[in-house]
mmCIF file of C-alpha atoms in Angstrom:
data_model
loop_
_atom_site.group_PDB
_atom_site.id
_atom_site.type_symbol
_atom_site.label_atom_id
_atom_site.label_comp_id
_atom_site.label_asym_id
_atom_site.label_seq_id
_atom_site.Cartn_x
_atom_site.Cartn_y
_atom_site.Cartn_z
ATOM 1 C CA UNK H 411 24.017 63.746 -118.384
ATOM 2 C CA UNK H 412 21.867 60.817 -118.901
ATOM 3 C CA UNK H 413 22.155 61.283 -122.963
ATOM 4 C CA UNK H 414 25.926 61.688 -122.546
ATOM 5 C CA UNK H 415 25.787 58.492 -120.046
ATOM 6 C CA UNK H 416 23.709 56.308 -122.867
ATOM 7 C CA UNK H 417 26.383 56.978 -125.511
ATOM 8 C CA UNK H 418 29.618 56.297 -123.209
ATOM 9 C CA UNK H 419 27.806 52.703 -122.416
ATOM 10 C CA UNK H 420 25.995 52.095 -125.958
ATOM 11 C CA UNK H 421 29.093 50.128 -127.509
ATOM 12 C CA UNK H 422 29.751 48.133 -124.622
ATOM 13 C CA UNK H 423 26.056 46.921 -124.448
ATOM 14 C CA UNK H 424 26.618 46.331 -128.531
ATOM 15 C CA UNK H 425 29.936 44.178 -128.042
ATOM 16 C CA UNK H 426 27.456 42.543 -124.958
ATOM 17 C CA UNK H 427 24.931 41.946 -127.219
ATOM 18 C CA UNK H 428 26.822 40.273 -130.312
ATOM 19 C CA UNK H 429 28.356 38.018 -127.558
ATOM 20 C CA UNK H 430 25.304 37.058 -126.363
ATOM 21 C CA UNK H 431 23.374 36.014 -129.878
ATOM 22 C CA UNK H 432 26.630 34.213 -130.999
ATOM 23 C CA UNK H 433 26.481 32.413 -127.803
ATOM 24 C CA UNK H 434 22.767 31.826 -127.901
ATOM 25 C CA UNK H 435 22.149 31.136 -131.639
ATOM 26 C CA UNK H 436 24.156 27.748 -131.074
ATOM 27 C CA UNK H 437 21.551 26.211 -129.000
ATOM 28 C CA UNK H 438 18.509 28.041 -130.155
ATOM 29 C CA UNK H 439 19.098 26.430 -133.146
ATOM 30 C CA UNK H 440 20.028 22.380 -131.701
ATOM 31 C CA UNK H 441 16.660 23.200 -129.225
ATOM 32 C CA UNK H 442 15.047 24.185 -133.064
ATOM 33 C CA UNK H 443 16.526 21.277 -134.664
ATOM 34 C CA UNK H 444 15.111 18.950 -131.403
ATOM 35 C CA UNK H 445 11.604 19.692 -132.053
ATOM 36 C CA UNK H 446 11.425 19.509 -135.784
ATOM 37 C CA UNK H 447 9.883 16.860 -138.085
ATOM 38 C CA UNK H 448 12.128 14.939 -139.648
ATOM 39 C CA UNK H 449 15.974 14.023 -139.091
ATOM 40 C CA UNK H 450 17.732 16.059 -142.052
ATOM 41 C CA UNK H 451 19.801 19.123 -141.561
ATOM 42 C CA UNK H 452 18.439 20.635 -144.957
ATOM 43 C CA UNK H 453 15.572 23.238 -144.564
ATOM 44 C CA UNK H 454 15.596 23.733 -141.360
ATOM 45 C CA UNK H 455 14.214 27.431 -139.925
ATOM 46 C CA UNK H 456 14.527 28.824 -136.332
ATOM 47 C CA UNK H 457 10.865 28.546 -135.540
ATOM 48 C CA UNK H 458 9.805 24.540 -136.489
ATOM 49 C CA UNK H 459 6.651 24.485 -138.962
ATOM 50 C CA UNK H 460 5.281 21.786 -137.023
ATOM 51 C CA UNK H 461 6.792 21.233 -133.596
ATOM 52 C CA UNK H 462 6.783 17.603 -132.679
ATOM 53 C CA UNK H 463 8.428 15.453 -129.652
ATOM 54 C CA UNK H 464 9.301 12.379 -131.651
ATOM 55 C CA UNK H 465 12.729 12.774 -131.181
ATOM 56 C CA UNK H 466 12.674 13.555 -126.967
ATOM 57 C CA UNK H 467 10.421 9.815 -127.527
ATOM 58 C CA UNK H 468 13.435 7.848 -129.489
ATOM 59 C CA UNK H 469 15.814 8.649 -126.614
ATOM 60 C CA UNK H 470 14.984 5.282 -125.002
ATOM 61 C CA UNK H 471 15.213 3.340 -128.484
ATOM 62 C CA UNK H 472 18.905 4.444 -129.322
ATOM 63 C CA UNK H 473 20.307 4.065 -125.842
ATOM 64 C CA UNK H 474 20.506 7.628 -124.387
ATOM 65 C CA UNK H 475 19.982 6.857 -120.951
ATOM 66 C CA UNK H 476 22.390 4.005 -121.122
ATOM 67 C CA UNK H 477 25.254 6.534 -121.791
ATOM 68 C CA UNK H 478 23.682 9.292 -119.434
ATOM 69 C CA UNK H 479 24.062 6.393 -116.596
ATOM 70 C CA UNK H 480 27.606 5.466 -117.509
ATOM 71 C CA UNK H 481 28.656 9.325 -117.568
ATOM 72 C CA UNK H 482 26.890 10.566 -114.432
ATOM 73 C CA UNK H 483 28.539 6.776 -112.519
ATOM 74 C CA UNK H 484 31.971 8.187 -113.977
ATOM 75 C CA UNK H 485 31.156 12.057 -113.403
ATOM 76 C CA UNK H 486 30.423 11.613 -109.721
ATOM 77 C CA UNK H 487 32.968 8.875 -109.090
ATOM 78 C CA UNK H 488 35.434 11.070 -110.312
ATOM 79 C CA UNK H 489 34.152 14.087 -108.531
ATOM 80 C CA UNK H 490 33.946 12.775 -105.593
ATOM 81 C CA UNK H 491 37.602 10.744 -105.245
ATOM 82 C CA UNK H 492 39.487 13.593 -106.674
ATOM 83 C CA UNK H 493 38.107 15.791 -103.799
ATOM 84 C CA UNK H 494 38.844 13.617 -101.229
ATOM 85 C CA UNK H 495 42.462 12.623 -102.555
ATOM 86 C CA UNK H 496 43.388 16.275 -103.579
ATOM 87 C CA UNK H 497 42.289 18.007 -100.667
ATOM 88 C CA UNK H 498 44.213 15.246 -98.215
ATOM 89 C CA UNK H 499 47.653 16.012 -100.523
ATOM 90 C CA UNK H 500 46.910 20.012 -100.521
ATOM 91 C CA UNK H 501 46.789 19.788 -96.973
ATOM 92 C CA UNK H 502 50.253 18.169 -96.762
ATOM 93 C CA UNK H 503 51.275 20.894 -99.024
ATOM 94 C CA UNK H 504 49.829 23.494 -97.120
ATOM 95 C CA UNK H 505 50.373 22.681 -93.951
ATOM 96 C CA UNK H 506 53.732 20.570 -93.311
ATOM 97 C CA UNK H 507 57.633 21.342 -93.867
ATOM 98 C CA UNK H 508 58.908 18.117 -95.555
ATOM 99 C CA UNK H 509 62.162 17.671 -97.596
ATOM 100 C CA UNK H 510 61.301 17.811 -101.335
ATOM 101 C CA UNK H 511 58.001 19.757 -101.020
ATOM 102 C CA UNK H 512 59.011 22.539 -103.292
ATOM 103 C CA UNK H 513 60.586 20.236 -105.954
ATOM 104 C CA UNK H 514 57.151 18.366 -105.360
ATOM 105 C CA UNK H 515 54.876 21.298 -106.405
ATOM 106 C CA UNK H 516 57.051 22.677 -108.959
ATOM 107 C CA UNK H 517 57.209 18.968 -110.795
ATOM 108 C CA UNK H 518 53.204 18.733 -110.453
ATOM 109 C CA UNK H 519 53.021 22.146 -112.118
ATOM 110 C CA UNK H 520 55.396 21.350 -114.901
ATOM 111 C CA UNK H 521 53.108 17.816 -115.213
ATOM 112 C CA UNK H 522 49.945 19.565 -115.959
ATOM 113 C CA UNK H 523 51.736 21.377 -118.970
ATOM 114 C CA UNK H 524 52.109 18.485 -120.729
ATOM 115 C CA UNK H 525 48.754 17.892 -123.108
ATOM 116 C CA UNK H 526 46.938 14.757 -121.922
ATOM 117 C CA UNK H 527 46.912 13.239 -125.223
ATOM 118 C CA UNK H 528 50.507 13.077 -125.242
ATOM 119 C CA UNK H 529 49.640 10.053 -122.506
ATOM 120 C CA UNK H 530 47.159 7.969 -124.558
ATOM 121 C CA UNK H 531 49.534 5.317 -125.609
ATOM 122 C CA UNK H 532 50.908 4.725 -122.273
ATOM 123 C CA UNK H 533 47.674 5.011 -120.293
ATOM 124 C CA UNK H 534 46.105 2.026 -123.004
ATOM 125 C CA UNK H 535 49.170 -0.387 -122.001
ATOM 126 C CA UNK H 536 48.840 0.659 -118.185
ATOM 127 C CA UNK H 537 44.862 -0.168 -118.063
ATOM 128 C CA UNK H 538 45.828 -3.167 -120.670
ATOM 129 C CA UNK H 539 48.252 -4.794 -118.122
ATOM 130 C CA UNK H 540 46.071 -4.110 -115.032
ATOM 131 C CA UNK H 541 43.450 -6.116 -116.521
ATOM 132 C CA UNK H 542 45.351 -8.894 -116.406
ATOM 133 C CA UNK H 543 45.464 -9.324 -113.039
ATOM 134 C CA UNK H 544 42.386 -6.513 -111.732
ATOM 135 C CA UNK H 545 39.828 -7.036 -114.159
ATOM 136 C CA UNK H 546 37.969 -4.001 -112.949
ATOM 137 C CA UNK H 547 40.134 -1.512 -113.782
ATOM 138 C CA UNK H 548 41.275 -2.806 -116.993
ATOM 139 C CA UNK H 549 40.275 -1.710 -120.428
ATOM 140 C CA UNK H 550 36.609 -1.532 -121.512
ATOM 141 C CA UNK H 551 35.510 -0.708 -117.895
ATOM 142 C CA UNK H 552 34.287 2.337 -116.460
ATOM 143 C CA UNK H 553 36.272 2.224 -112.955
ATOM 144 C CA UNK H 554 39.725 1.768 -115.263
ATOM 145 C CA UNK H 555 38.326 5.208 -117.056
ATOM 146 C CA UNK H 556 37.719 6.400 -113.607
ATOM 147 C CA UNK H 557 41.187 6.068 -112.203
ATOM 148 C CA UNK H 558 42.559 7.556 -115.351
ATOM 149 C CA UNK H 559 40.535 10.624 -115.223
ATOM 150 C CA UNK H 560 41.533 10.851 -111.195
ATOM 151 C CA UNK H 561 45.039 10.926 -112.305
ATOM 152 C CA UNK H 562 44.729 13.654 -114.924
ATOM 153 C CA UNK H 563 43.041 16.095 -112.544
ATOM 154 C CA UNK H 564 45.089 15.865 -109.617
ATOM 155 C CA UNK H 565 48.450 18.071 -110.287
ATOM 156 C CA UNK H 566 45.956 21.184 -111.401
ATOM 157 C CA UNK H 567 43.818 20.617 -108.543
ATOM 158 C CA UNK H 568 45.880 20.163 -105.519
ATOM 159 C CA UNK H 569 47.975 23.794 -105.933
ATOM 160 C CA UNK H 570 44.114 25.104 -106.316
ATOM 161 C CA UNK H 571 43.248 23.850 -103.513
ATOM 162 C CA UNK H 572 46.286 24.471 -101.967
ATOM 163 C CA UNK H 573 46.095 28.053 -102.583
ATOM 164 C CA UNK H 574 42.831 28.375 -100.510
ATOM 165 C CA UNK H 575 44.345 26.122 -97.685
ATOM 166 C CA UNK H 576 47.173 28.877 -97.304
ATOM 167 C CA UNK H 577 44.237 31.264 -96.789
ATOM 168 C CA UNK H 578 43.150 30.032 -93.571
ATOM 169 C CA UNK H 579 44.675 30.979 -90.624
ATOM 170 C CA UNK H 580 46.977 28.472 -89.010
ATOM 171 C CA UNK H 581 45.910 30.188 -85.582
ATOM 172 C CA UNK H 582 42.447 28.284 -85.996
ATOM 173 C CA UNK H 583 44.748 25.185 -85.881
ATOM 174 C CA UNK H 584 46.609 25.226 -83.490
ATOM 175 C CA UNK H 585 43.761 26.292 -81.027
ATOM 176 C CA UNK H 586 42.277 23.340 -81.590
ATOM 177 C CA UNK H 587 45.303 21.325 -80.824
ATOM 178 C CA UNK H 588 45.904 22.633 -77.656
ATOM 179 C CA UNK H 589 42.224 22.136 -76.463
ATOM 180 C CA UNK H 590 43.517 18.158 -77.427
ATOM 181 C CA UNK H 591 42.635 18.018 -81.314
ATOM 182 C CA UNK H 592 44.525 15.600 -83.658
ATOM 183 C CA UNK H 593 46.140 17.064 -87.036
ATOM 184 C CA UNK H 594 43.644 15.088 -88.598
ATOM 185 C CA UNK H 595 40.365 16.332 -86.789
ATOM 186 C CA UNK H 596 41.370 19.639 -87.478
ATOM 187 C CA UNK H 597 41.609 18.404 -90.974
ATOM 188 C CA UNK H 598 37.847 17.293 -91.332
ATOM 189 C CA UNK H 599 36.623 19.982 -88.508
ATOM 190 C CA UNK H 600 37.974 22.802 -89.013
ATOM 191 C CA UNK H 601 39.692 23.100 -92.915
ATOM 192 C CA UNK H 602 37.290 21.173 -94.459
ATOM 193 C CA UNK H 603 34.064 23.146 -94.080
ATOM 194 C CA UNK H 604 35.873 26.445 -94.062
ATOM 195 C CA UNK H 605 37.414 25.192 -97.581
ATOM 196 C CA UNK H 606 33.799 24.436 -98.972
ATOM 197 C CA UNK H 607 33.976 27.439 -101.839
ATOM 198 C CA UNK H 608 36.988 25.934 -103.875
ATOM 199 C CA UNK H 609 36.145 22.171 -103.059
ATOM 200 C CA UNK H 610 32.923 22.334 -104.645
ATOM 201 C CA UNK H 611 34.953 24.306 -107.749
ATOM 202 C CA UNK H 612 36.991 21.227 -107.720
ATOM 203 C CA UNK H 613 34.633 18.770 -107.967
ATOM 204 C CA UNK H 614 32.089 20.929 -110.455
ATOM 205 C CA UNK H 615 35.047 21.324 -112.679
ATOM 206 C CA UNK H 616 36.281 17.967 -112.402
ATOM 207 C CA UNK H 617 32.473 17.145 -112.840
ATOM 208 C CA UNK H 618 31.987 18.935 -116.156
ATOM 209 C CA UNK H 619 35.526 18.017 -117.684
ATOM 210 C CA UNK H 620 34.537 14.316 -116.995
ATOM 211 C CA UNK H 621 31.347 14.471 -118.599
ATOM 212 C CA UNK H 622 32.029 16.610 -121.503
ATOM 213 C CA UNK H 623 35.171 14.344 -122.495
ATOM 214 C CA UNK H 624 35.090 12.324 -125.830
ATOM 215 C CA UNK H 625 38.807 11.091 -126.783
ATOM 216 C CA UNK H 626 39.705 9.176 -123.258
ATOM 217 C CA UNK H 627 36.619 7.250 -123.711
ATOM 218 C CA UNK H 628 36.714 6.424 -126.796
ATOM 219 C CA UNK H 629 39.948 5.345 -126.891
ATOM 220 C CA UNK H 630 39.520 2.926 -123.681
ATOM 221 C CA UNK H 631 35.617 1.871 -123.832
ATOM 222 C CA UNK H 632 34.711 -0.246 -127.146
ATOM 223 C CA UNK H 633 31.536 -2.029 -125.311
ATOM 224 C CA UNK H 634 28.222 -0.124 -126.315
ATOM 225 C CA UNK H 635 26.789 -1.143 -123.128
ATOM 226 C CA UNK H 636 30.083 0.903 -121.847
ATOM 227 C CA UNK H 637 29.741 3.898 -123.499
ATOM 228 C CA UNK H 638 29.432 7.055 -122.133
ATOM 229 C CA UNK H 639 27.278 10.371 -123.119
ATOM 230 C CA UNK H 640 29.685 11.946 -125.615
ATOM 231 C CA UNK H 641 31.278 8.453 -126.950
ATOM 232 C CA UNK H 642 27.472 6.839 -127.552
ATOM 233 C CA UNK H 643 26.105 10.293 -129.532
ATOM 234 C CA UNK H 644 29.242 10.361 -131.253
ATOM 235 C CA UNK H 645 28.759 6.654 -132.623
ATOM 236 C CA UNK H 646 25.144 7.192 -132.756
ATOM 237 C CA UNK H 647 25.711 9.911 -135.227
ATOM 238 C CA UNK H 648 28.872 9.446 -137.232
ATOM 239 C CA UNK H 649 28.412 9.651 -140.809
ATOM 240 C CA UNK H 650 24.178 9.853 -140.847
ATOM 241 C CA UNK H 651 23.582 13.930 -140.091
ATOM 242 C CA UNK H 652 21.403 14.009 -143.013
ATOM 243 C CA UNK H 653 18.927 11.185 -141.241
ATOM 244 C CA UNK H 654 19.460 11.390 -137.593
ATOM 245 C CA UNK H 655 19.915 15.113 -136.814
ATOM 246 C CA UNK H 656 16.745 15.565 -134.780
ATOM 247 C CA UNK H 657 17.638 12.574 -132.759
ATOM 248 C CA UNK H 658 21.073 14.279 -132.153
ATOM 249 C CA UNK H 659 19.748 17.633 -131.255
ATOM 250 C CA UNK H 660 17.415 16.179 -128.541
ATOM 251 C CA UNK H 661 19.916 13.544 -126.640
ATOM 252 C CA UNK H 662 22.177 16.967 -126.754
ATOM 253 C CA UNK H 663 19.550 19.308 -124.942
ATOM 254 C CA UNK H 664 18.421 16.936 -122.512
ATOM 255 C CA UNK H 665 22.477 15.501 -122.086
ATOM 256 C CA UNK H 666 23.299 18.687 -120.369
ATOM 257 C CA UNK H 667 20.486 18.823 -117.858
ATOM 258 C CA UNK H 668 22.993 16.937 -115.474
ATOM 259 C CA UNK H 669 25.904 19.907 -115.297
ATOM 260 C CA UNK H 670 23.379 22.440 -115.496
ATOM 261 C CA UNK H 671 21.768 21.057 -112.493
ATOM 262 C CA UNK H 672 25.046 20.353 -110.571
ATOM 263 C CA UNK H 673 26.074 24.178 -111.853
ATOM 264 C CA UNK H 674 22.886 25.628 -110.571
ATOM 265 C CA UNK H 675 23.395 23.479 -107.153
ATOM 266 C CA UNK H 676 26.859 24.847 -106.010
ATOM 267 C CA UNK H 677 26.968 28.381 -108.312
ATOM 268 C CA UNK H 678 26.544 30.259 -104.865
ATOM 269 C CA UNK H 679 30.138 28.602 -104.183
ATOM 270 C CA UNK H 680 31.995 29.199 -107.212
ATOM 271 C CA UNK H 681 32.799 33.043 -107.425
ATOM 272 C CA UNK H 682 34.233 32.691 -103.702
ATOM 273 C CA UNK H 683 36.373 29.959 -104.368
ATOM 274 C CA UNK H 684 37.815 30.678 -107.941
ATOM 275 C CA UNK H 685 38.241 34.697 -106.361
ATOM 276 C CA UNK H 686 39.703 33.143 -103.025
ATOM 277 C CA UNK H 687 41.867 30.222 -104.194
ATOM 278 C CA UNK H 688 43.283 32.718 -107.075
ATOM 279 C CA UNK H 689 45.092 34.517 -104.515
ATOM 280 C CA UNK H 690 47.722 34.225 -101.508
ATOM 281 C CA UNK H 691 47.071 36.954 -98.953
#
């Protein structure tokens, strides 16, 4: 039984296995390529010859921290504001009868179709013309990239979190308004921490989509000082592979510390709140 057991499962742990080394081989090789001598991308083998840290050392000489800085200010910003402005609107969503809501939700669902490239143009003469007159959220600033980012999250968002809000029981509610509760403390008492799974989705997503993104920023931040992780390595790189490989292989290793750390911080609340907010019971 065990033999016949072994076979059944031996392709399945071959597909595994393939997926697994072409994930892998990716960033064995960049963690290779971050502890070599040299900067060039000829000759390079799995296993370094001679293993060296010079690159990890240049971070601080070609600005790395500068752009981790920027990106982790915009990250969390981001994060954190989308939450909070999401959740209040999926609540409305969730919870109230107003004239429109359905024609609300269905034109927030039909907005988050649309490619966000397709808004570039208009998003540079929005942040252009609110410089004028708010310098601090015009272009070349990372609080204009903020708001930019808060407004491309927030149609997916709110029917996720929406979703999960129509999971808990309205009963809960309305307990607590006849003990003398206001809608809003049963808001921040009650929903809130029951709704912890898919908010921290929400903000890990938004977390990682901010961080990870390249054309936004580039397009709106032409200050070095301004750049963030992906625009700065970009720049740093473009055109010189053959000289600053290493370089580039050790600002990318240590670049993704930050989402693996804010993965590895809410992971235990991700499977219940994709699983949970999927669904409408």
């Amino acid at each position: 039984m065990k033999n016949q057991s072994f076979i059944k499962q031996f392709p399945k742990h071959i597909i595994i296995w393939i997926f697994l080394v072409f994930t892998f081989f990716p960033v064995a090789w960049t963690i290779s390529a971050s502890f070599r001598a040299g900067g060039g991308l000829v000759g390079q083998r799995l296993i370094p010859e001679q293993p060296t840290l010079y690159h990890y050392q240049r971070l601080t000489e070609i600005g790395f921290f500068t752009w981790i800085k920027n990106s982790v200010i915009v990250s969390t910003s981001t994060s954190i504001l989308n939450v909070f402005f999401v959740s209040l609107a999926a609540y409305a969503f969730s919870r109230f009868r107003f004239w429109g809501k359905n024609y609300s939700l269905m034109t927030l669902l039909i907005l988050q179709m649309f490619p966000a490239i397709m808004g570039m143009v208009a998003v540079y003469l929005l942040l252009y013309h609110v410089g004028k007159y708010i310098p601090f959220l015009g272009l070349n600033t990372l609080s204009g990239l903020v708001m930019v980012y808060l407004g491309g999250g927030i149609p997916y968002n709110i029917w996720l979190i929406k979703g999960y809000f129509d999971t808990i029981p309205d009963s809960l509610e309305e307990s607590a308004l006849i003990d003398g509760a206001t809608r809003f403390q049963t808001y921040y008492k009650i929903v809130l921490p029951l709704a912890r799974p898919i908010l921290a989705v929400v903000a890990i997503t938004t977390f990682i989509g901010t961080y990870s993104d390249f054309i936004l920023a580039n397009i709106l931040l032409k200050d070095p000082a301004k750049y963030t992780f992906a625009v700065g390595l970009r720049n740093f790189v473009a055109g010189m592979y053959d000289v600053r490989w290493g370089d580039f292989a050790a600002a990318s290793i240590v670049g993704g510390l930050p989402i693996v750390i804010v993965f590895l911080a809410l992971q235990n609340l991700i499977v219940s709140g994709l699983t949970r907010g999927a669904v409408k019971e």
